[in-house]
PDB file of C-alpha atoms in Angstrom:
ATOM      1  CA  MET A   1       0.160   0.144   0.006  1.00 93.00           C
ATOM      2  CA  PHE A   2       1.163   3.132  -1.305  1.00 97.00           C
ATOM      3  CA  GLU A   3      -0.390   6.479   0.253  1.00 98.00           C
ATOM      4  CA  ALA A   4       1.350  10.156   0.450  1.00 98.00           C
ATOM      5  CA  ARG A   5      -0.525  12.914   1.577  1.00 98.00           C
ATOM      6  CA  LEU A   6       0.250  16.950   0.939  1.00 97.00           C
ATOM      7  CA  GLY A   7      -1.647  20.110   2.731  1.00 95.00           C
ATOM      8  CA  GLN A   8      -2.097  21.885  -0.345  1.00 95.00           C
ATOM      9  CA  ALA A   9      -2.390  20.917  -4.175  1.00 96.00           C
ATOM     10  CA  THR A  10      -0.787  23.771  -5.728  1.00 97.00           C
ATOM     11  CA  ILE A  11       3.089  22.493  -5.027  1.00 97.00           C
ATOM     12  CA  LEU A  12       1.525  19.183  -7.042  1.00 97.00           C
ATOM     13  CA  LYS A  13       0.825  21.334  -9.244  1.00 97.00           C
ATOM     14  CA  LYS A  14       4.237  23.942  -9.094  1.00 98.00           C
ATOM     15  CA  ILE A  15       6.489  20.880  -9.383  1.00 98.00           C
ATOM     16  CA  LEU A  16       4.081  19.155 -12.662  1.00 98.00           C
ATOM     17  CA  ASP A  17       4.482  22.725 -14.041  1.00 97.00           C
ATOM     18  CA  ALA A  18       8.481  22.158 -13.580  1.00 98.00           C
ATOM     19  CA  ILE A  19       8.960  18.968 -15.225  1.00 98.00           C
ATOM     20  CA  LYS A  20       6.078  18.547 -17.811  1.00 95.00           C
ATOM     21  CA  ASP A  21       7.755  20.794 -20.039  1.00 95.00           C
ATOM     22  CA  LEU A  22      10.868  18.812 -20.365  1.00 97.00           C
ATOM     23  CA  LEU A  23       8.990  15.009 -19.815  1.00 97.00           C
ATOM     24  CA  ASN A  24       5.891  14.079 -21.488  1.00 96.00           C
ATOM     25  CA  GLU A  25       6.416  10.666 -19.020  1.00 95.00           C
ATOM     26  CA  ALA A  26       7.648   9.454 -16.035  1.00 96.00           C
ATOM     27  CA  THR A  27       8.634   7.103 -13.203  1.00 96.00           C
ATOM     28  CA  PHE A  28       8.047   8.411  -9.568  1.00 96.00           C
ATOM     29  CA  ASP A  29       9.963   5.761  -7.813  1.00 96.00           C
ATOM     30  CA  CYS A  30       8.285   5.635  -3.807  1.00 96.00           C
ATOM     31  CA  SER A  31       9.925   4.211  -0.755  1.00 97.00           C
ATOM     32  CA  ASP A  32      10.115   4.860   3.105  1.00 97.00           C
ATOM     33  CA  SER A  33      12.276   7.748   2.186  1.00 97.00           C
ATOM     34  CA  GLY A  34       9.824   9.601  -0.555  1.00 98.00           C
ATOM     35  CA  ILE A  35       9.340  10.055  -3.906  1.00 98.00           C
ATOM     36  CA  GLN A  36      12.276   9.977  -6.185  1.00 97.00           C
ATOM     37  CA  LEU A  37      12.179  10.939 -10.388  1.00 97.00           C
ATOM     38  CA  GLN A  38      15.407  10.701 -12.727  1.00 96.00           C
ATOM     39  CA  ALA A  39      14.363  10.902 -16.523  1.00 96.00           C
ATOM     40  CA  MET A  40      16.398  12.686 -19.692  1.00 95.00           C
ATOM     41  CA  ASP A  41      14.574  15.167 -21.680  1.00 95.00           C
ATOM     42  CA  ASN A  42      13.322  13.168 -25.139  1.00 92.00           C
ATOM     43  CA  SER A  43      16.850  14.628 -26.690  1.00 94.00           C
ATOM     44  CA  HIS A  44      18.743  13.045 -24.068  1.00 94.00           C
ATOM     45  CA  VAL A  45      20.439  17.067 -23.482  1.00 96.00           C
ATOM     46  CA  SER A  46      19.275  17.235 -20.018  1.00 97.00           C
ATOM     47  CA  LEU A  47      18.489  14.971 -16.831  1.00 97.00           C
ATOM     48  CA  VAL A  48      15.712  16.140 -14.464  1.00 97.00           C
ATOM     49  CA  SER A  49      15.459  14.802 -10.558  1.00 97.00           C
ATOM     50  CA  LEU A  50      13.838  15.332  -8.312  1.00 98.00           C
ATOM     51  CA  THR A  51      13.220  13.962  -4.360  1.00 98.00           C
ATOM     52  CA  LEU A  52      10.638  14.578  -1.711  1.00 98.00           C
ATOM     53  CA  ARG A  53      11.701  13.507   1.303  1.00 98.00           C
ATOM     54  CA  SER A  54       8.180  11.346   3.308  1.00 98.00           C
ATOM     55  CA  ASP A  55       8.718  13.905   6.096  1.00 98.00           C
ATOM     56  CA  GLY A  56       7.465  16.587   3.929  1.00 98.00           C
ATOM     57  CA  PHE A  57       4.540  14.532   3.713  1.00 98.00           C
ATOM     58  CA  ASP A  58       1.917  15.463   5.941  1.00 97.00           C
ATOM     59  CA  LYS A  59       0.696  11.515   5.632  1.00 98.00           C
ATOM     60  CA  PHE A  60       3.142   9.111   3.665  1.00 98.00           C
ATOM     61  CA  ARG A  61       3.204   5.405   4.198  1.00 98.00           C
ATOM     62  CA  CYS A  62       4.733   2.943   1.390  1.00 97.00           C
ATOM     63  CA  ASP A  63       4.966  -1.164   2.236  1.00 95.00           C
ATOM     64  CA  ARG A  64       6.926  -1.616  -0.381  1.00 95.00           C
ATOM     65  CA  ASN A  65       8.798  -0.150  -3.002  1.00 94.00           C
ATOM     66  CA  LEU A  66       7.365   0.604  -6.296  1.00 94.00           C
ATOM     67  CA  SER A  67       7.456   2.589  -9.412  1.00 94.00           C
ATOM     68  CA  MET A  68       4.826   4.343 -10.803  1.00 95.00           C
ATOM     69  CA  GLY A  69       5.187   5.187 -14.324  1.00 96.00           C
ATOM     70  CA  MET A  70       2.925   8.160 -14.987  1.00 96.00           C
ATOM     71  CA  ASN A  71       2.048  10.446 -18.595  1.00 97.00           C
ATOM     72  CA  LEU A  72       2.572  13.765 -17.136  1.00 97.00           C
ATOM     73  CA  GLY A  73      -0.001  15.581 -19.241  1.00 97.00           C
ATOM     74  CA  SER A  74      -3.156  12.702 -18.056  1.00 97.00           C
ATOM     75  CA  MET A  75      -1.700  14.152 -14.473  1.00 97.00           C
ATOM     76  CA  ALA A  76      -2.036  18.132 -15.026  1.00 96.00           C
ATOM     77  CA  LYS A  77      -4.982  17.252 -16.464  1.00 97.00           C
ATOM     78  CA  ILE A  78      -6.067  15.217 -13.369  1.00 98.00           C
ATOM     79  CA  LEU A  79      -4.450  18.180 -10.672  1.00 97.00           C
ATOM     80  CA  LYS A  80      -5.931  20.637 -13.046  1.00 97.00           C
ATOM     81  CA  CYS A  81      -9.050  19.659 -11.319  1.00 97.00           C
ATOM     82  CA  ALA A  82      -7.824  20.581  -7.836  1.00 97.00           C
ATOM     83  CA  ASN A  83      -8.405  23.631  -6.114  1.00 96.00           C
ATOM     84  CA  ASN A  84      -4.371  25.519  -4.728  1.00 94.00           C
ATOM     85  CA  GLU A  85      -6.084  24.599  -1.294  1.00 95.00           C
ATOM     86  CA  ASP A  86      -7.310  21.501  -1.429  1.00 97.00           C
ATOM     87  CA  ASN A  87      -5.808  17.951  -0.177  1.00 96.00           C
ATOM     88  CA  VAL A  88      -4.204  15.753  -2.029  1.00 97.00           C
ATOM     89  CA  THR A  89      -3.572  12.094  -2.017  1.00 98.00           C
ATOM     90  CA  MET A  90      -2.220   9.469  -3.958  1.00 98.00           C
ATOM     91  CA  LYS A  91      -2.600   6.385  -3.018  1.00 97.00           C
ATOM     92  CA  ALA A  92      -1.737   2.893  -4.916  1.00 96.00           C
ATOM     93  CA  GLN A  93      -1.789  -0.661  -3.876  1.00 93.00           C
ATOM     94  CA  ASP A  94       1.091  -2.632  -4.679  1.00 87.00           C
ATOM     95  CA  ASN A  95       1.608  -4.345  -7.450  1.00 83.00           C
ATOM     96  CA  ALA A  96      -1.569  -2.150  -9.088  1.00 85.00           C
ATOM     97  CA  ASP A  97      -1.488  -0.349 -12.391  1.00 94.00           C
ATOM     98  CA  THR A  98      -3.413   2.715 -11.490  1.00 97.00           C
ATOM     99  CA  VAL A  99      -3.035   5.204  -8.672  1.00 97.00           C
ATOM    100  CA  THR A 100      -5.668   7.333  -7.441  1.00 98.00           C
ATOM    101  CA  ILE A 101      -5.442  10.969  -7.129  1.00 98.00           C
ATOM    102  CA  MET A 102      -7.878  11.782  -4.078  1.00 98.00           C
ATOM    103  CA  PHE A 103      -8.503  16.305  -3.541  1.00 98.00           C
ATOM    104  CA  GLU A 104     -10.625  17.464  -0.935  1.00 98.00           C
ATOM    105  CA  SER A 105     -11.711  20.907   0.347  1.00 96.00           C
ATOM    106  CA  ALA A 106      -9.946  22.899   3.005  1.00 89.00           C
ATOM    107  CA  ASN A 107     -13.868  22.279   4.951  1.00 89.00           C
ATOM    108  CA  GLN A 108     -14.048  18.340   3.452  1.00 87.00           C
ATOM    109  CA  GLU A 109     -17.320  19.206   2.184  1.00 94.00           C
ATOM    110  CA  LYS A 110     -16.068  18.388  -1.383  1.00 97.00           C
ATOM    111  CA  VAL A 111     -14.020  15.051  -1.687  1.00 97.00           C
ATOM    112  CA  SER A 112     -13.201  14.198  -5.829  1.00 98.00           C
ATOM    113  CA  ASP A 113     -10.582  11.161  -6.546  1.00 97.00           C
ATOM    114  CA  TYR A 114      -9.382  10.660 -10.009  1.00 98.00           C
ATOM    115  CA  GLU A 115      -8.201   6.821 -11.130  1.00 97.00           C
ATOM    116  CA  MET A 116      -4.991   7.472 -13.491  1.00 97.00           C
ATOM    117  CA  LYS A 117      -3.860   4.557 -15.123  1.00 96.00           C
ATOM    118  CA  LEU A 118      -0.228   3.415 -14.679  1.00 96.00           C
ATOM    119  CA  MET A 119       2.424   2.743 -17.623  1.00 95.00           C
ATOM    120  CA  ASN A 120       5.568   0.511 -17.838  1.00 90.00           C
ATOM    121  CA  LEU A 121       7.845   2.693 -18.662  1.00 90.00           C
ATOM    122  CA  ASP A 122      11.570   1.298 -19.274  1.00 79.00           C
ATOM    123  CA  GLN A 123      13.357   3.880 -18.590  1.00 76.00           C
ATOM    124  CA  GLU A 124      17.358   4.376 -17.927  1.00 78.00           C
ATOM    125  CA  HIS A 125      18.994   5.711 -14.419  1.00 86.00           C
ATOM    126  CA  LEU A 126      22.200   7.538 -14.363  1.00 91.00           C
ATOM    127  CA  GLY A 127      24.528   7.531 -11.608  1.00 93.00           C
ATOM    128  CA  ILE A 128      25.556  11.153 -10.799  1.00 93.00           C
ATOM    129  CA  PRO A 129      28.971  11.403  -9.469  1.00 91.00           C
ATOM    130  CA  GLU A 130      29.704  13.765  -6.449  1.00 91.00           C
ATOM    131  CA  THR A 131      31.704  16.366  -8.418  1.00 93.00           C
ATOM    132  CA  ASP A 132      33.648  19.516  -6.132  1.00 95.00           C
ATOM    133  CA  PHE A 133      32.383  21.838  -8.157  1.00 97.00           C
ATOM    134  CA  SER A 134      34.820  25.652  -9.212  1.00 97.00           C
ATOM    135  CA  CYS A 135      31.538  27.879  -8.865  1.00 98.00           C
ATOM    136  CA  VAL A 136      28.515  27.872  -7.203  1.00 97.00           C
ATOM    137  CA  VAL A 137      25.899  30.719  -7.770  1.00 97.00           C
ATOM    138  CA  ARG A 138      22.982  31.686  -5.311  1.00 97.00           C
ATOM    139  CA  MET A 139      20.751  34.292  -6.922  1.00 97.00           C
ATOM    140  CA  PRO A 140      16.888  34.998  -6.654  1.00 97.00           C
ATOM    141  CA  ALA A 141      15.670  32.743  -8.599  1.00 98.00           C
ATOM    142  CA  MET A 142      13.213  35.517 -10.768  1.00 98.00           C
ATOM    143  CA  GLU A 143      15.992  37.422 -11.438  1.00 98.00           C
ATOM    144  CA  PHE A 144      18.000  34.471 -13.145  1.00 98.00           C
ATOM    145  CA  ALA A 145      14.189  33.374 -15.087  1.00 98.00           C
ATOM    146  CA  ARG A 146      14.448  37.199 -15.943  1.00 98.00           C
ATOM    147  CA  ILE A 147      18.150  36.774 -17.503  1.00 98.00           C
ATOM    148  CA  CYS A 148      17.410  33.596 -19.619  1.00 98.00           C
ATOM    149  CA  ARG A 149      14.306  34.966 -21.104  1.00 98.00           C
ATOM    150  CA  ASP A 150      16.109  37.684 -21.747  1.00 98.00           C
ATOM    151  CA  LEU A 151      18.898  36.714 -23.340  1.00 98.00           C
ATOM    152  CA  ALA A 152      17.120  33.586 -25.803  1.00 97.00           C
ATOM    153  CA  GLN A 153      15.562  36.518 -27.621  1.00 97.00           C
ATOM    154  CA  PHE A 154      19.822  37.078 -28.487  1.00 97.00           C
ATOM    155  CA  SER A 155      20.941  33.245 -29.185  1.00 97.00           C
ATOM    156  CA  GLU A 156      20.486  30.116 -29.237  1.00 96.00           C
ATOM    157  CA  SER A 157      23.539  29.552 -26.559  1.00 97.00           C
ATOM    158  CA  VAL A 158      24.121  31.853 -23.514  1.00 97.00           C
ATOM    159  CA  VAL A 159      27.810  31.727 -21.868  1.00 98.00           C
ATOM    160  CA  ILE A 160      27.959  31.787 -18.070  1.00 98.00           C
ATOM    161  CA  CYS A 161      30.774  33.159 -17.263  1.00 98.00           C
ATOM    162  CA  CYS A 162      31.592  33.406 -13.282  1.00 97.00           C
ATOM    163  CA  THR A 163      34.597  34.857 -11.187  1.00 94.00           C
ATOM    164  CA  LYS A 164      34.793  35.775  -6.972  1.00 86.00           C
ATOM    165  CA  GLU A 165      33.601  39.211  -8.769  1.00 85.00           C
ATOM    166  CA  GLY A 166      30.443  38.124 -10.050  1.00 95.00           C
ATOM    167  CA  VAL A 167      28.906  35.934 -12.352  1.00 97.00           C
ATOM    168  CA  LYS A 168      28.125  37.599 -16.435  1.00 98.00           C
ATOM    169  CA  PHE A 169      25.525  35.438 -18.897  1.00 98.00           C
ATOM    170  CA  SER A 170      26.320  36.765 -22.415  1.00 98.00           C
ATOM    171  CA  ALA A 171      24.719  35.836 -25.630  1.00 98.00           C
ATOM    172  CA  SER A 172      25.383  37.046 -28.959  1.00 97.00           C
ATOM    173  CA  GLY A 173      23.788  37.237 -31.922  1.00 96.00           C
ATOM    174  CA  ASP A 174      22.574  38.519 -35.137  1.00 95.00           C
ATOM    175  CA  VAL A 175      21.423  41.583 -33.296  1.00 94.00           C
ATOM    176  CA  GLY A 176      24.494  41.448 -32.035  1.00 96.00           C
ATOM    177  CA  THR A 177      25.821  40.899 -28.548  1.00 97.00           C
ATOM    178  CA  ALA A 178      23.972  41.180 -24.836  1.00 98.00           C
ATOM    179  CA  ASN A 179      26.177  40.850 -21.104  1.00 98.00           C
ATOM    180  CA  ILE A 180      24.211  40.800 -17.745  1.00 98.00           C
ATOM    181  CA  LYS A 181      26.377  41.036 -14.676  1.00 97.00           C
ATOM    182  CA  LEU A 182      25.763  40.306 -11.702  1.00 97.00           C
ATOM    183  CA  ALA A 183      28.187  41.420  -8.503  1.00 95.00           C
ATOM    184  CA  GLN A 184      27.942  39.404  -5.572  1.00 92.00           C
ATOM    185  CA  THR A 185      25.677  40.931  -3.233  1.00 89.00           C
ATOM    186  CA  GLY A 186      26.997  42.881  -0.116  1.00 82.00           C
ATOM    187  CA  SER A 187      24.672  43.134   3.152  1.00 78.00           C
ATOM    188  CA  VAL A 188      21.272  42.096   2.042  1.00 77.00           C
ATOM    189  CA  ASP A 189      17.982  42.927   4.527  1.00 81.00           C
ATOM    190  CA  LYS A 190      16.292  39.873   2.959  1.00 86.00           C
ATOM    191  CA  GLU A 191      18.569  36.084   2.593  1.00 86.00           C
ATOM    192  CA  GLU A 192      16.004  35.790  -0.365  1.00 89.00           C
ATOM    193  CA  GLU A 193      17.482  38.572  -2.194  1.00 91.00           C
ATOM    194  CA  ALA A 194      20.858  37.825  -2.244  1.00 95.00           C
ATOM    195  CA  VAL A 195      23.595  37.046  -4.675  1.00 96.00           C
ATOM    196  CA  ILE A 196      25.945  34.607  -3.546  1.00 95.00           C
ATOM    197  CA  ILE A 197      29.187  33.380  -5.020  1.00 95.00           C
ATOM    198  CA  GLU A 198      31.910  30.342  -3.539  1.00 96.00           C
ATOM    199  CA  MET A 199      34.367  29.726  -6.425  1.00 95.00           C
ATOM    200  CA  GLN A 200      37.064  27.687  -5.831  1.00 96.00           C
ATOM    201  CA  GLU A 201      38.608  28.695  -9.798  1.00 97.00           C
ATOM    202  CA  PRO A 202      36.609  30.884 -12.533  1.00 97.00           C
ATOM    203  CA  VAL A 203      34.631  28.830 -15.256  1.00 97.00           C
ATOM    204  CA  THR A 204      33.073  29.606 -18.514  1.00 97.00           C
ATOM    205  CA  LEU A 205      30.643  26.941 -19.973  1.00 97.00           C
ATOM    206  CA  THR A 206      28.777  27.289 -22.443  1.00 97.00           C
ATOM    207  CA  PHE A 207      24.366  26.598 -22.524  1.00 97.00           C
ATOM    208  CA  ALA A 208      21.668  26.185 -24.500  1.00 97.00           C
ATOM    209  CA  CYS A 209      19.164  28.385 -23.385  1.00 97.00           C
ATOM    210  CA  ARG A 210      15.786  26.325 -24.180  1.00 97.00           C
ATOM    211  CA  TYR A 211      16.713  23.755 -22.300  1.00 98.00           C
ATOM    212  CA  LEU A 212      17.520  26.749 -19.337  1.00 98.00           C
ATOM    213  CA  ASN A 213      13.966  28.627 -19.738  1.00 98.00           C
ATOM    214  CA  ALA A 214      12.724  25.226 -19.423  1.00 98.00           C
ATOM    215  CA  PHE A 215      14.221  24.081 -15.936  1.00 98.00           C
ATOM    216  CA  THR A 216      13.362  27.896 -14.801  1.00 98.00           C
ATOM    217  CA  LYS A 217       9.468  26.551 -15.231  1.00 98.00           C
ATOM    218  CA  ALA A 218      10.497  26.108 -11.679  1.00 98.00           C
ATOM    219  CA  THR A 219      10.718  29.164 -10.255  1.00 98.00           C
ATOM    220  CA  PRO A 220       7.409  29.693  -8.239  1.00 98.00           C
ATOM    221  CA  LEU A 221       8.924  26.607  -5.877  1.00 98.00           C
ATOM    222  CA  SER A 222      11.348  28.812  -4.485  1.00 98.00           C
ATOM    223  CA  THR A 223      12.426  32.369  -3.591  1.00 97.00           C
ATOM    224  CA  GLN A 224      16.319  31.522  -4.777  1.00 98.00           C
ATOM    225  CA  VAL A 225      18.125  29.205  -7.559  1.00 98.00           C
ATOM    226  CA  GLN A 226      21.520  27.484  -7.244  1.00 98.00           C
ATOM    227  CA  LEU A 227      23.742  27.184 -10.521  1.00 98.00           C
ATOM    228  CA  SER A 228      27.088  24.475  -9.581  1.00 98.00           C
ATOM    229  CA  MET A 229      29.297  24.627 -12.249  1.00 98.00           C
ATOM    230  CA  CYS A 230      32.446  22.691 -12.805  1.00 97.00           C
ATOM    231  CA  ALA A 231      34.350  22.769 -16.528  1.00 95.00           C
ATOM    232  CA  ASP A 232      33.532  19.773 -18.931  1.00 91.00           C
ATOM    233  CA  VAL A 233      30.469  18.680 -17.083  1.00 94.00           C
ATOM    234  CA  PRO A 234      27.160  19.206 -16.874  1.00 97.00           C
ATOM    235  CA  LEU A 235      25.477  22.437 -14.970  1.00 98.00           C
ATOM    236  CA  VAL A 236      23.371  21.724 -12.366  1.00 98.00           C
ATOM    237  CA  VAL A 237      20.593  24.058 -11.599  1.00 98.00           C
ATOM    238  CA  GLU A 238      18.736  23.506  -8.262  1.00 98.00           C
ATOM    239  CA  TYR A 239      15.706  24.435  -7.032  1.00 98.00           C
ATOM    240  CA  ALA A 240      14.757  23.688  -3.175  1.00 98.00           C
ATOM    241  CA  ILE A 241      10.863  22.504  -2.672  1.00 98.00           C
ATOM    242  CA  LYS A 242      10.603  23.576   1.432  1.00 95.00           C
ATOM    243  CA  ASP A 243      10.029  21.600   3.479  1.00 96.00           C
ATOM    244  CA  LEU A 244      10.022  18.545   0.827  1.00 98.00           C
ATOM    245  CA  GLY A 245      12.588  18.142  -1.042  1.00 98.00           C
ATOM    246  CA  HIS A 246      14.355  19.902  -4.766  1.00 98.00           C
ATOM    247  CA  ILE A 247      14.477  19.242  -7.835  1.00 98.00           C
ATOM    248  CA  ARG A 248      17.668  19.503  -9.747  1.00 98.00           C
ATOM    249  CA  TYR A 249      18.261  19.871 -13.390  1.00 98.00           C
ATOM    250  CA  TYR A 250      21.437  18.373 -15.222  1.00 98.00           C
ATOM    251  CA  LEU A 251      22.303  20.210 -18.407  1.00 98.00           C
ATOM    252  CA  ALA A 252      25.285  18.913 -20.551  1.00 96.00           C
ATOM    253  CA  PRO A 253      27.815  22.011 -21.680  1.00 96.00           C
ATOM    254  CA  LYS A 254      27.963  22.865 -25.554  1.00 94.00           C
ATOM    255  CA  ILE A 255      31.042  22.867 -27.094  1.00 88.00           C
ATOM    256  CA  GLU A 256      32.909  24.143 -29.777  1.00 77.00           C
ATOM    257  CA  ASP A 257      32.285  22.486 -33.050  1.00 68.00           C
TER     258      ASP A 257
ATOM    259  CA  MET B   1      27.670  21.104 -30.382  1.00 89.00           C
ATOM    260  CA  GLN B   2      26.001  19.941 -27.965  1.00 91.00           C
ATOM    261  CA  ARG B   3      26.804  16.502 -25.998  1.00 89.00           C
ATOM    262  CA  GLY B   4      24.380  14.197 -24.756  1.00 93.00           C
ATOM    263  CA  ILE B   5      23.424  14.203 -20.758  1.00 94.00           C
ATOM    264  CA  ASP B   6      23.923  10.049 -21.111  1.00 91.00           C
ATOM    265  CA  SER B   7      27.825  10.809 -21.961  1.00 91.00           C
ATOM    266  CA  PHE B   8      28.670  12.267 -19.029  1.00 93.00           C
ATOM    267  CA  PHE B   9      27.076   9.777 -16.340  1.00 92.00           C
ATOM    268  CA  LYS B  10      26.931   6.043 -16.068  1.00 86.00           C
ATOM    269  CA  ARG B  11      24.259   4.056 -16.857  1.00 86.00           C
ATOM    270  CA  ILE B  12      22.821   1.741 -13.565  1.00 83.00           C
TER     271      ILE B  12
END
């Protein structure tokens, strides 16, 4: 028996919004420690890794490890039927071929349930090694989204250059060149507005704008985003999900032809 | 040139 309950459907809606542009379907691996999802996008350029800890749920029970392959378009249709403040419960029997998603209004006067067919997805799992990153940048998630959106107008690629002074995002194309520099913030009143750079050595890497923009669909989940970079390894873009877990996106760098 | 993400990580 698997049962997981969250106080607010809005969290699950935001999580789905953060992955459904990259993935058509995905396997949710459930165990007593929580729910994990790891999947590459269709082009195998990026990897999404979602971790939801069992202690972050209002109720969590998972008697046997369970892999639930879900069509994310179908799940989005179901979640559209929930009000943001509804409770949401996911339930499945062991070895079941369906999952039930139930919404309850705050006053318990409206209860709706949706049964969704599960899929058998033959998904590969990739082992992600620990990396000592050269640069780790923490910055406001909305600022990162804004930069990715703005620079995508100028080029398919964005160059991220990080030094101890700051981080520079550049794009160059037919229109010309765009550069956006962010300095590390001195003192800020609000932690969520800070730009913090931890640098071992400077790094310059090039990434495809369309993937960065897809990652920023996670912006509503978190006030801050963390970018971890190292030469010749994938960029890690991480959004914390408060009291519940995190979503990490890995993006392979572009290399010169 | 865009590299694939699976060229960086091992399949398990």
